[in-house]
PDB file of C-alpha atoms in Angstrom:
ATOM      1  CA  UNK E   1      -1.829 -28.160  27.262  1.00 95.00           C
ATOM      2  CA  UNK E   2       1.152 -30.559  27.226  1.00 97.00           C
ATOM      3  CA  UNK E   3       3.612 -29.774  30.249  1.00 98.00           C
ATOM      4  CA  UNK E   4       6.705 -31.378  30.455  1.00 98.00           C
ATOM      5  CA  UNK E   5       8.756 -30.748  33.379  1.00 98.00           C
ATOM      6  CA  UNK E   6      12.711 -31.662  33.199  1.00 98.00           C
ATOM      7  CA  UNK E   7      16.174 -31.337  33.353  1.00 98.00           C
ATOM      8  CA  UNK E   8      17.080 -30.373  30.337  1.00 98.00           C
ATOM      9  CA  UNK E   9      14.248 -29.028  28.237  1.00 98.00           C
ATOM     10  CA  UNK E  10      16.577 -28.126  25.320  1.00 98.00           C
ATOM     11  CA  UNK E  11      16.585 -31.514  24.414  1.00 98.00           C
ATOM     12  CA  UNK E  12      12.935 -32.389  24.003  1.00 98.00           C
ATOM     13  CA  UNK E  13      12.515 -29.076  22.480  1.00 98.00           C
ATOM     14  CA  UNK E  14      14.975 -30.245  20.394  1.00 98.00           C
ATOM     15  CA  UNK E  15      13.169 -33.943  19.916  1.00 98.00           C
ATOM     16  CA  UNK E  16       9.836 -31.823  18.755  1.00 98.00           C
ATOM     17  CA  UNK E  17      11.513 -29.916  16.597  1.00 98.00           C
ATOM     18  CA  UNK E  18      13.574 -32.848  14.790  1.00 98.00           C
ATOM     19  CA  UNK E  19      10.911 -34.599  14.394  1.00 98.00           C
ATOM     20  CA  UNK E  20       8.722 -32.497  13.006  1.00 98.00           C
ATOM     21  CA  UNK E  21      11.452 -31.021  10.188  1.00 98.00           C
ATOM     22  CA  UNK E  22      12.512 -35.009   9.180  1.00 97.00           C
ATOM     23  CA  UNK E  23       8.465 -35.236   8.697  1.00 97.00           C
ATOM     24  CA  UNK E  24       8.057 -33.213   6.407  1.00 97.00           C
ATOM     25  CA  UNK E  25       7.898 -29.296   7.757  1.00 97.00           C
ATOM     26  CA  UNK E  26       8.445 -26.922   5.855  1.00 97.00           C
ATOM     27  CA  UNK E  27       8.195 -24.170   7.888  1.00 98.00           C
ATOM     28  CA  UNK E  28       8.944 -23.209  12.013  1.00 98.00           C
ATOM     29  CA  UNK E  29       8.565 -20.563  14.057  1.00 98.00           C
ATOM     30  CA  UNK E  30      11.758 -19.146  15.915  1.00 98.00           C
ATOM     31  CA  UNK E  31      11.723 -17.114  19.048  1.00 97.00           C
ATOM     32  CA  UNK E  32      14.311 -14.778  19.788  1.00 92.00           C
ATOM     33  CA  UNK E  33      15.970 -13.790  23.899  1.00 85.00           C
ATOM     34  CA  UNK E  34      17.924 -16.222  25.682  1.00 90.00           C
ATOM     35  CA  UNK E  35      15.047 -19.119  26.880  1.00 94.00           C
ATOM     36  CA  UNK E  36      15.139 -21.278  23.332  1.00 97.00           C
ATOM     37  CA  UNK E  37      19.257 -20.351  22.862  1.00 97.00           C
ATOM     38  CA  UNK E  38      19.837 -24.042  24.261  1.00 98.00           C
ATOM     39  CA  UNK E  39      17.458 -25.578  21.937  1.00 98.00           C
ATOM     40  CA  UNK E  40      19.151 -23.489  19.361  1.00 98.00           C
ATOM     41  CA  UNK E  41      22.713 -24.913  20.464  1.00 98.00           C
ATOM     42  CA  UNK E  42      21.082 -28.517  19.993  1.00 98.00           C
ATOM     43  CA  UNK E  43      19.695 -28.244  16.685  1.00 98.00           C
ATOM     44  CA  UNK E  44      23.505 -26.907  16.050  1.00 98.00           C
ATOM     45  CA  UNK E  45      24.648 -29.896  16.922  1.00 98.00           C
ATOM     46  CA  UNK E  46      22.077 -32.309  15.322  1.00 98.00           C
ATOM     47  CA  UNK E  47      22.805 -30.870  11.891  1.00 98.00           C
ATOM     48  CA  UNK E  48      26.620 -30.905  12.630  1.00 98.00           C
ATOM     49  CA  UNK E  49      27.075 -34.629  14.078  1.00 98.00           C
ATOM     50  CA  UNK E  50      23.583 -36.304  12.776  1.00 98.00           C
ATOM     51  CA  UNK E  51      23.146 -35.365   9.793  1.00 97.00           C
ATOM     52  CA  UNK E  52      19.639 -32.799  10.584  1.00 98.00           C
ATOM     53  CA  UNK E  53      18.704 -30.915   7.302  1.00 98.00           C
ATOM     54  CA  UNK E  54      16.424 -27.829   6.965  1.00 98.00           C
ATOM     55  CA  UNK E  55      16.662 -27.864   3.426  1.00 97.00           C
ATOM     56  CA  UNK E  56      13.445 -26.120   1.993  1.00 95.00           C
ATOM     57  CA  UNK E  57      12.375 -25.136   5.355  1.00 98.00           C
ATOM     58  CA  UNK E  58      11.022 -21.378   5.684  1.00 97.00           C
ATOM     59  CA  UNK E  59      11.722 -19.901   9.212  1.00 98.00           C
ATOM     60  CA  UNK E  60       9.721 -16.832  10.649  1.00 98.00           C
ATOM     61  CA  UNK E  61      10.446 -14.774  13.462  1.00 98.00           C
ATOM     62  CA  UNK E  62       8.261 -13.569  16.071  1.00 97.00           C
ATOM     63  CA  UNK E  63       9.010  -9.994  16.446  1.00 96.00           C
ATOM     64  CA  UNK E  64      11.557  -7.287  16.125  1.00 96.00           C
ATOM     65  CA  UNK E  65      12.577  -3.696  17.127  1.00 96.00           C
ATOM     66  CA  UNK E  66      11.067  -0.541  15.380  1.00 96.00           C
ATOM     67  CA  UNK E  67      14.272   1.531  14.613  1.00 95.00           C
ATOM     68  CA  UNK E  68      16.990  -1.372  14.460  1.00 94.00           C
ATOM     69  CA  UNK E  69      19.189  -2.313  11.218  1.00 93.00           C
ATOM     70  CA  UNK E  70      19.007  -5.606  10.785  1.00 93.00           C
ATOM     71  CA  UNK E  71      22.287  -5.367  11.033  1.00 93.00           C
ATOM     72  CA  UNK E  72      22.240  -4.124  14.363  1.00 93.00           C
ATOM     73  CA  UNK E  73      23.920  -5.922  17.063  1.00 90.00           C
ATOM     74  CA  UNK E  74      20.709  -6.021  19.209  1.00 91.00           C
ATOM     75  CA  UNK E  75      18.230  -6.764  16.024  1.00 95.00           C
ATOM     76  CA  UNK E  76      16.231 -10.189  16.276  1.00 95.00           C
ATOM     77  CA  UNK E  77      17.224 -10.110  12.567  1.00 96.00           C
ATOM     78  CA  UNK E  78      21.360 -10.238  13.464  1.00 96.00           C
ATOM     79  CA  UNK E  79      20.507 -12.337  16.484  1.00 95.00           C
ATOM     80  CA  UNK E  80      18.718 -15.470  15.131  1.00 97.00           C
ATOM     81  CA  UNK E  81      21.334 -15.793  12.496  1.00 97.00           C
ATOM     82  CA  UNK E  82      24.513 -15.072  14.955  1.00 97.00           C
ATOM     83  CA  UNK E  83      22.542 -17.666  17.003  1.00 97.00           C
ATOM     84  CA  UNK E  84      20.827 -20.037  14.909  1.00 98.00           C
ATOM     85  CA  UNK E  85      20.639 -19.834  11.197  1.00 98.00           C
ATOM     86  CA  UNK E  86      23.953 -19.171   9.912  1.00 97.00           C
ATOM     87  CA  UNK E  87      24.897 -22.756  11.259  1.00 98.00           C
ATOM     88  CA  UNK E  88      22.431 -24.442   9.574  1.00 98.00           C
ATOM     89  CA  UNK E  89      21.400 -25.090   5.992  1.00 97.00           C
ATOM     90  CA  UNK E  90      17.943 -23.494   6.359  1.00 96.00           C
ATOM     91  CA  UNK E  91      16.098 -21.874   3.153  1.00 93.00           C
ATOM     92  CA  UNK E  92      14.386 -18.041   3.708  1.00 96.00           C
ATOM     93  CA  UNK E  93      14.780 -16.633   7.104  1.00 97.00           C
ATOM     94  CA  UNK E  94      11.504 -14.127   7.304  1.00 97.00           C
ATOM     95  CA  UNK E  95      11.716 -11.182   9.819  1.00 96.00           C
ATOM     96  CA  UNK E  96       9.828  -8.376  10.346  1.00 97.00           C
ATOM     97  CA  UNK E  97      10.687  -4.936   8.589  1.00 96.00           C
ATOM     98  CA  UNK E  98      11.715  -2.813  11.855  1.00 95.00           C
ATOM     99  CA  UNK E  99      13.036  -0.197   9.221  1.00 96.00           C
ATOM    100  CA  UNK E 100       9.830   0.515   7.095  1.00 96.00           C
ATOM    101  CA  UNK E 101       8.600   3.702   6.783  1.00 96.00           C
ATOM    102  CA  UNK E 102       5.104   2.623   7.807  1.00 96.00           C
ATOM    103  CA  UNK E 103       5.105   0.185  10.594  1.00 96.00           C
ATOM    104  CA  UNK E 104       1.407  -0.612  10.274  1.00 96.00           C
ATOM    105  CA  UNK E 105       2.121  -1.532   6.697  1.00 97.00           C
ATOM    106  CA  UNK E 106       4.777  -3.515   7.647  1.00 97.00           C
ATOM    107  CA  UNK E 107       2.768  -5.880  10.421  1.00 97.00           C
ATOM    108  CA  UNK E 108       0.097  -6.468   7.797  1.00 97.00           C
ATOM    109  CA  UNK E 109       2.394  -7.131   5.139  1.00 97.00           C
ATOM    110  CA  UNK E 110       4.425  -9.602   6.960  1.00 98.00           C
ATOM    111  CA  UNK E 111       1.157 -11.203   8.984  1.00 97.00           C
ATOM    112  CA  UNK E 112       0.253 -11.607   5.471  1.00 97.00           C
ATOM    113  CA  UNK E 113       3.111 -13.838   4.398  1.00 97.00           C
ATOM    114  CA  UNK E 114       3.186 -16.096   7.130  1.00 97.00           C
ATOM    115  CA  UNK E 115      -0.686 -17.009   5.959  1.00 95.00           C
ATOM    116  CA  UNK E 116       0.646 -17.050   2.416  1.00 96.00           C
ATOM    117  CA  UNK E 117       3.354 -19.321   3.336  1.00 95.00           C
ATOM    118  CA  UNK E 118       2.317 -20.887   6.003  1.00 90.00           C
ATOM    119  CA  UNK E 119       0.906 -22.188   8.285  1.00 95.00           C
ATOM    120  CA  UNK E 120       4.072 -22.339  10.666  1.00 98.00           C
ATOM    121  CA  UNK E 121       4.442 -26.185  11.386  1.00 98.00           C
ATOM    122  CA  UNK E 122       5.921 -25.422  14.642  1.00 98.00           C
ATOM    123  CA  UNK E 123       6.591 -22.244  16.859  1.00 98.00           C
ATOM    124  CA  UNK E 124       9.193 -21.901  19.506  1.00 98.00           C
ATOM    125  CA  UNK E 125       7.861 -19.653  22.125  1.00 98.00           C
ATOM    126  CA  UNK E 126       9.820 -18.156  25.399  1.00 97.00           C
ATOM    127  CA  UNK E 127       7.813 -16.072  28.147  1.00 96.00           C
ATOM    128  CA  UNK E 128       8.532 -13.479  29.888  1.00 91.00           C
ATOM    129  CA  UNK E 129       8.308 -13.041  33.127  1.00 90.00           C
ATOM    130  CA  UNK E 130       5.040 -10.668  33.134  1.00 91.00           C
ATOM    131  CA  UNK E 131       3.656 -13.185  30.911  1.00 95.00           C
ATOM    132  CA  UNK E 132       4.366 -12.181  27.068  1.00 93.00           C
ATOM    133  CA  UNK E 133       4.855 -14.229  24.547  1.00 96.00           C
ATOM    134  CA  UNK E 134       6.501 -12.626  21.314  1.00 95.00           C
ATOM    135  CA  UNK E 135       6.041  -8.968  22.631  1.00 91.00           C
ATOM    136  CA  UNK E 136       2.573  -9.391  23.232  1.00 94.00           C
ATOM    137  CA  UNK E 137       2.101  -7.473  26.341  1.00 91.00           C
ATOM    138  CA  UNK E 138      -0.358  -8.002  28.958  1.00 93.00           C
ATOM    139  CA  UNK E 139      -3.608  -6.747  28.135  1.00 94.00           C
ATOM    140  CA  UNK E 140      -2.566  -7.761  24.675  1.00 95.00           C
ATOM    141  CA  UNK E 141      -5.831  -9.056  22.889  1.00 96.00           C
ATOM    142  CA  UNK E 142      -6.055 -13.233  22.777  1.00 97.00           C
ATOM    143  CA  UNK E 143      -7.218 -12.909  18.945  1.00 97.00           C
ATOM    144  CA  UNK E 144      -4.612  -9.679  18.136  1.00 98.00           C
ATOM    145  CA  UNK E 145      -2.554 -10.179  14.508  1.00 98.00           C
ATOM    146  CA  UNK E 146       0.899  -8.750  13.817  1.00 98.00           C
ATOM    147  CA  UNK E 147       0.831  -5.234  14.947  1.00 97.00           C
ATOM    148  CA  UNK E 148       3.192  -2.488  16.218  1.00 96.00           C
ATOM    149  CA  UNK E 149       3.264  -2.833  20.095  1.00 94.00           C
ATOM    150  CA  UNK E 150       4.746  -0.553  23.042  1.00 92.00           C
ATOM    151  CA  UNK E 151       6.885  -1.800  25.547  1.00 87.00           C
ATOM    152  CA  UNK E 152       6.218  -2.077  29.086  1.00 84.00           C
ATOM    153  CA  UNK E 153       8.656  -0.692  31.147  1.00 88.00           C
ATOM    154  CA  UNK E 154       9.414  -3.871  33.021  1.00 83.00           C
ATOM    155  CA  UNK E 155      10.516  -5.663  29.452  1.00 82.00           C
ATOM    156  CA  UNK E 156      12.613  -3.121  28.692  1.00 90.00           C
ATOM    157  CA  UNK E 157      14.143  -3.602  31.679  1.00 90.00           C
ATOM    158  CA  UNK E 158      14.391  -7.064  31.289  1.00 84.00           C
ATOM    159  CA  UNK E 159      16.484  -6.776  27.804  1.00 84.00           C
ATOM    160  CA  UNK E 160      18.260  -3.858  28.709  1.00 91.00           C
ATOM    161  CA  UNK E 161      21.182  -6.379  29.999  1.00 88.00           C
ATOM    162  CA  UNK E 162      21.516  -7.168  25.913  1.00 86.00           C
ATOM    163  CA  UNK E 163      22.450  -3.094  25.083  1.00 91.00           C
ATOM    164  CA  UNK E 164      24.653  -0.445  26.565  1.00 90.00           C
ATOM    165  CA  UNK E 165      21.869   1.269  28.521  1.00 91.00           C
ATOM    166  CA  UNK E 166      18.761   1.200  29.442  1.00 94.00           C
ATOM    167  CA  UNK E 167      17.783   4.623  27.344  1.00 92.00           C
ATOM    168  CA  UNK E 168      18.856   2.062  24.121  1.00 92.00           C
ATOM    169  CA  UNK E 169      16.244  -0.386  24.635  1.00 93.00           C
ATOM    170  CA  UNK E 170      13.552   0.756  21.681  1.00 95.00           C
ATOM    171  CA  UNK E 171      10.225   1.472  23.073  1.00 94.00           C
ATOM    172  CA  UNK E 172       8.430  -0.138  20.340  1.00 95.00           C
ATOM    173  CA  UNK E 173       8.456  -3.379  18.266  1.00 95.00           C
ATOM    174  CA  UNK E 174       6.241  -5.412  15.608  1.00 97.00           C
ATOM    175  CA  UNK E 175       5.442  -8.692  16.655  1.00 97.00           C
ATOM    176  CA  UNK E 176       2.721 -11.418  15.922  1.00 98.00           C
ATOM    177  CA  UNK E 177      -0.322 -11.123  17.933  1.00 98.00           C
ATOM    178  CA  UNK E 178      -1.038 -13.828  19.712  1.00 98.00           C
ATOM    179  CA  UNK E 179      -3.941 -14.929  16.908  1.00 98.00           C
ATOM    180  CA  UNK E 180      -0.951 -15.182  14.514  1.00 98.00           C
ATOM    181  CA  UNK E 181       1.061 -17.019  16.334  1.00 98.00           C
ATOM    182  CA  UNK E 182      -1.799 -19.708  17.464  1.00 98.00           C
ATOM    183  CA  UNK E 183      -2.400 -20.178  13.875  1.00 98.00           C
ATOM    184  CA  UNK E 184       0.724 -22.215  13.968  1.00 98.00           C
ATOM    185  CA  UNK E 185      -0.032 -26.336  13.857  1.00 98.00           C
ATOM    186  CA  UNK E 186       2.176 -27.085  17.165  1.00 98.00           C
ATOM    187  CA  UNK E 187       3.098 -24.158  20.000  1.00 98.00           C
ATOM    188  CA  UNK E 188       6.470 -25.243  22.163  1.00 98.00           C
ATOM    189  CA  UNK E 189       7.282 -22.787  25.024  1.00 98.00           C
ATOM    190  CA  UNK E 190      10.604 -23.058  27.118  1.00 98.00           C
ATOM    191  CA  UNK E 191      10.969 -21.608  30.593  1.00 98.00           C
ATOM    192  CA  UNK E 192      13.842 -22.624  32.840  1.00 98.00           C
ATOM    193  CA  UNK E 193      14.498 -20.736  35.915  1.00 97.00           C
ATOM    194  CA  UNK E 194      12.929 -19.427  38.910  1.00 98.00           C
ATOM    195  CA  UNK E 195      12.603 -16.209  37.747  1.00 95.00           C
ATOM    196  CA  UNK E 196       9.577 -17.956  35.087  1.00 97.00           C
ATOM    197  CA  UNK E 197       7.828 -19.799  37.527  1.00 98.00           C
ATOM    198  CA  UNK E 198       5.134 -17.362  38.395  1.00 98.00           C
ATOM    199  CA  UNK E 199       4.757 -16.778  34.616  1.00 98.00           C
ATOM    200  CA  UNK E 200       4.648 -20.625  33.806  1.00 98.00           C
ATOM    201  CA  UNK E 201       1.904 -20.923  36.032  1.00 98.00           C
ATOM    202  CA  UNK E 202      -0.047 -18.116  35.091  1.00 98.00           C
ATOM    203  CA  UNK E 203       0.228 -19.105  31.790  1.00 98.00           C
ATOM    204  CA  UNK E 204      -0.995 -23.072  32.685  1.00 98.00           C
ATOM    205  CA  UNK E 205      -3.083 -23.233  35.770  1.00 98.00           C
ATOM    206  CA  UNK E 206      -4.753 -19.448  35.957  1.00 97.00           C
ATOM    207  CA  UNK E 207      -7.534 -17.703  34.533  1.00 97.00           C
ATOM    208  CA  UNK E 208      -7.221 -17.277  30.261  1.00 97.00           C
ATOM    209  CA  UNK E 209      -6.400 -13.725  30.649  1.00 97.00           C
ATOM    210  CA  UNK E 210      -5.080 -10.972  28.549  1.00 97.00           C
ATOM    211  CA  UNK E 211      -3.511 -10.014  31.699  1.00 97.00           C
ATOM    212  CA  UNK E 212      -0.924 -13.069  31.262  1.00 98.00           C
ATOM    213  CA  UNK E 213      -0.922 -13.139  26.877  1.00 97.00           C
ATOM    214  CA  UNK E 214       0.749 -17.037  27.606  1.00 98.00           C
ATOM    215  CA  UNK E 215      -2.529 -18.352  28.985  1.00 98.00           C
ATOM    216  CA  UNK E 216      -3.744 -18.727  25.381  1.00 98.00           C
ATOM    217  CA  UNK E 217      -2.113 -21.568  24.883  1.00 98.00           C
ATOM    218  CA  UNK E 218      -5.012 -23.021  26.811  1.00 98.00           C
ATOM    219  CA  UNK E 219      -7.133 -22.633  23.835  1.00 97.00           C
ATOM    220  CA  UNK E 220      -4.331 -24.235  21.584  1.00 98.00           C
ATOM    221  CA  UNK E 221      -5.381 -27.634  20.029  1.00 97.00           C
ATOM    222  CA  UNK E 222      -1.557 -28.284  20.156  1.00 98.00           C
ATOM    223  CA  UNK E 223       0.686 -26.978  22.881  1.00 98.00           C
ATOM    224  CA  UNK E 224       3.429 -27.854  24.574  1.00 98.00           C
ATOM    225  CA  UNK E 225       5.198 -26.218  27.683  1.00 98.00           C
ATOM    226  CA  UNK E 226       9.196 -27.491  28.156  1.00 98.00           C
ATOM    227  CA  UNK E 227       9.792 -26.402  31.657  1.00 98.00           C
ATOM    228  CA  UNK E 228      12.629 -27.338  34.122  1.00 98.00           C
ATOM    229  CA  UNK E 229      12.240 -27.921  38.177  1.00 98.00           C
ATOM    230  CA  UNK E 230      13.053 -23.936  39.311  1.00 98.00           C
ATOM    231  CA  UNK E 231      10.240 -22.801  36.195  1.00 98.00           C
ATOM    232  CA  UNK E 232       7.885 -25.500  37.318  1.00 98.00           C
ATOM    233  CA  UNK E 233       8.186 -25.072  40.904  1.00 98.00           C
ATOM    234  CA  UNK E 234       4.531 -22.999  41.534  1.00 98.00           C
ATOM    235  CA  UNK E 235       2.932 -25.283  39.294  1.00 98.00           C
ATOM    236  CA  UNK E 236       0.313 -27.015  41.838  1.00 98.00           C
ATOM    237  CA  UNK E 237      -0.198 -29.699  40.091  1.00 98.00           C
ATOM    238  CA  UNK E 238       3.349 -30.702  38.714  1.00 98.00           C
ATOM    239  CA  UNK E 239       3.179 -34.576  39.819  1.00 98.00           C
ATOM    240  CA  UNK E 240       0.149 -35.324  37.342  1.00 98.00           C
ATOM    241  CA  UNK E 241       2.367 -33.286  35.074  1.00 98.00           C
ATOM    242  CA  UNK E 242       5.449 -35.555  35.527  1.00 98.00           C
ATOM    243  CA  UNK E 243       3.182 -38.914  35.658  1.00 98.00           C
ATOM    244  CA  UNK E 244       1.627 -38.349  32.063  1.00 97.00           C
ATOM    245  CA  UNK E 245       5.225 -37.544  30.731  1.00 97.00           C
ATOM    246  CA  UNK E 246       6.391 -40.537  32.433  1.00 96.00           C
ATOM    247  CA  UNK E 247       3.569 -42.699  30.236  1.00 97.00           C
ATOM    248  CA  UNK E 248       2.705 -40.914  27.795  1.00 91.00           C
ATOM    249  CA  UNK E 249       1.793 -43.226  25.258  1.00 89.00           C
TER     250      UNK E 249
END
């Protein structure tokens, strides 16, 4: 795994991303929460001021809420185009069916596009800060496809700042398993903050562990992990981190 510990990790998030869409992508992965909204605010401004097209590019998202509209305020369907999409001149935005009558249906159905359409060039990942990536929860198998998932109380918790109350917060959610999502050809995770740094370690110097769903980026061929100093600061080795940034070739 690629670490790369700095500043302002919007902005190589943003360099990975760029360059992957102007060679050739035609379709990314898009996290929802507040860790890639930076990176989101930089692409912004790339296709604004520079001239960055997504033309023809598919976008998938990771997850959302069973029981939410996607018009909903607090859907990951509303949110990534409030945030993200609307600004840009993307093609499809793909999202999965929170609504359906079936939720089981739905997970296979849409796990079934992205291999249809895929594979996602690149993924944008955020972690929480028991570990999850999408809403794969700890104990969440490493091999696990799109499925219906429960919340732990501690996420709920965590996005309950996003809704009225905590009682809002749905209890359950499709999301990509964690084999779906590592079926994409480049994983980029963002963590800033302290708050991450017991996560971002976990996820890159402990055990590979369902017990911390981020550690299987370890078995990625192609991962990267964007941190800044407070999200990096219980990573024990974080000066051989900085020196192969520094010359990386």
């Amino acid at each position: 795994m690629e670490v790369v510990i700095v500043d302002h990790p919007e902005q190589v998030m943003a360099d990975i991303v760029e360059n992957a869409v102007r060679g050739g992508a035609k379709t990314i992965g898009l996290a929802t929460g507040s860790s890639p909204l930076a990176t989101y605010d930089e692409l912004i401004r790339r296709h604004r001021d520079e001239g960055l097209s997504f033309a023809g590019v598919n976008a998938f998202l990771l997850d959302e809420y069973v029981g939410l509209v996607p018009t909903h305020p607090e859907s990951y369907a509303r949110f990534i185009r409030d945030k993200f999409t609307d600004h840009i001149d993307i093609g499809d935005v793909h999202s999965p069916d929170g609504m359906a009558p079936d939720s089981r249906i739905a997970a296979d159905a849409y796990d079934a596009l992205i291999a249809e359409v895929g594979p996602v060039d690149v993924q944008i990942l955020g972690i929480g800060s028991n570990g999850h990536i999408g809403f794969n929860e700890p104990s969440s198998s490493l091999t696990s496809r799109t499925r219906i998932k429960t919340l732990t109380e501690k996420t709920r918790q965590d996005n309950a700042r996003f809704f009225d109350s905590f009682d809002e917060v749905p209890m359950h959610v499709i999301t990509q398993g964690l084999g779906t999502i590592c079926d994409a050809k480049h994983l980029i995770l963002v963590a800033t903050g302290s708050g991450k740094a017991a996560a971002v370690a976990a996820a890159v110097e402990g055990p590979l562990s369902a017990s911390c769903p981020a550690s299987v980026l370890q078995l990625h061929r192609h991962a990267t992990m964007v941190v800044d100093p407070a999200a990096a600061a219980d990573l024990k080795d974080a000066d051989y981190y900085k020196y192969v940034w520094a010359n990386k070739p």
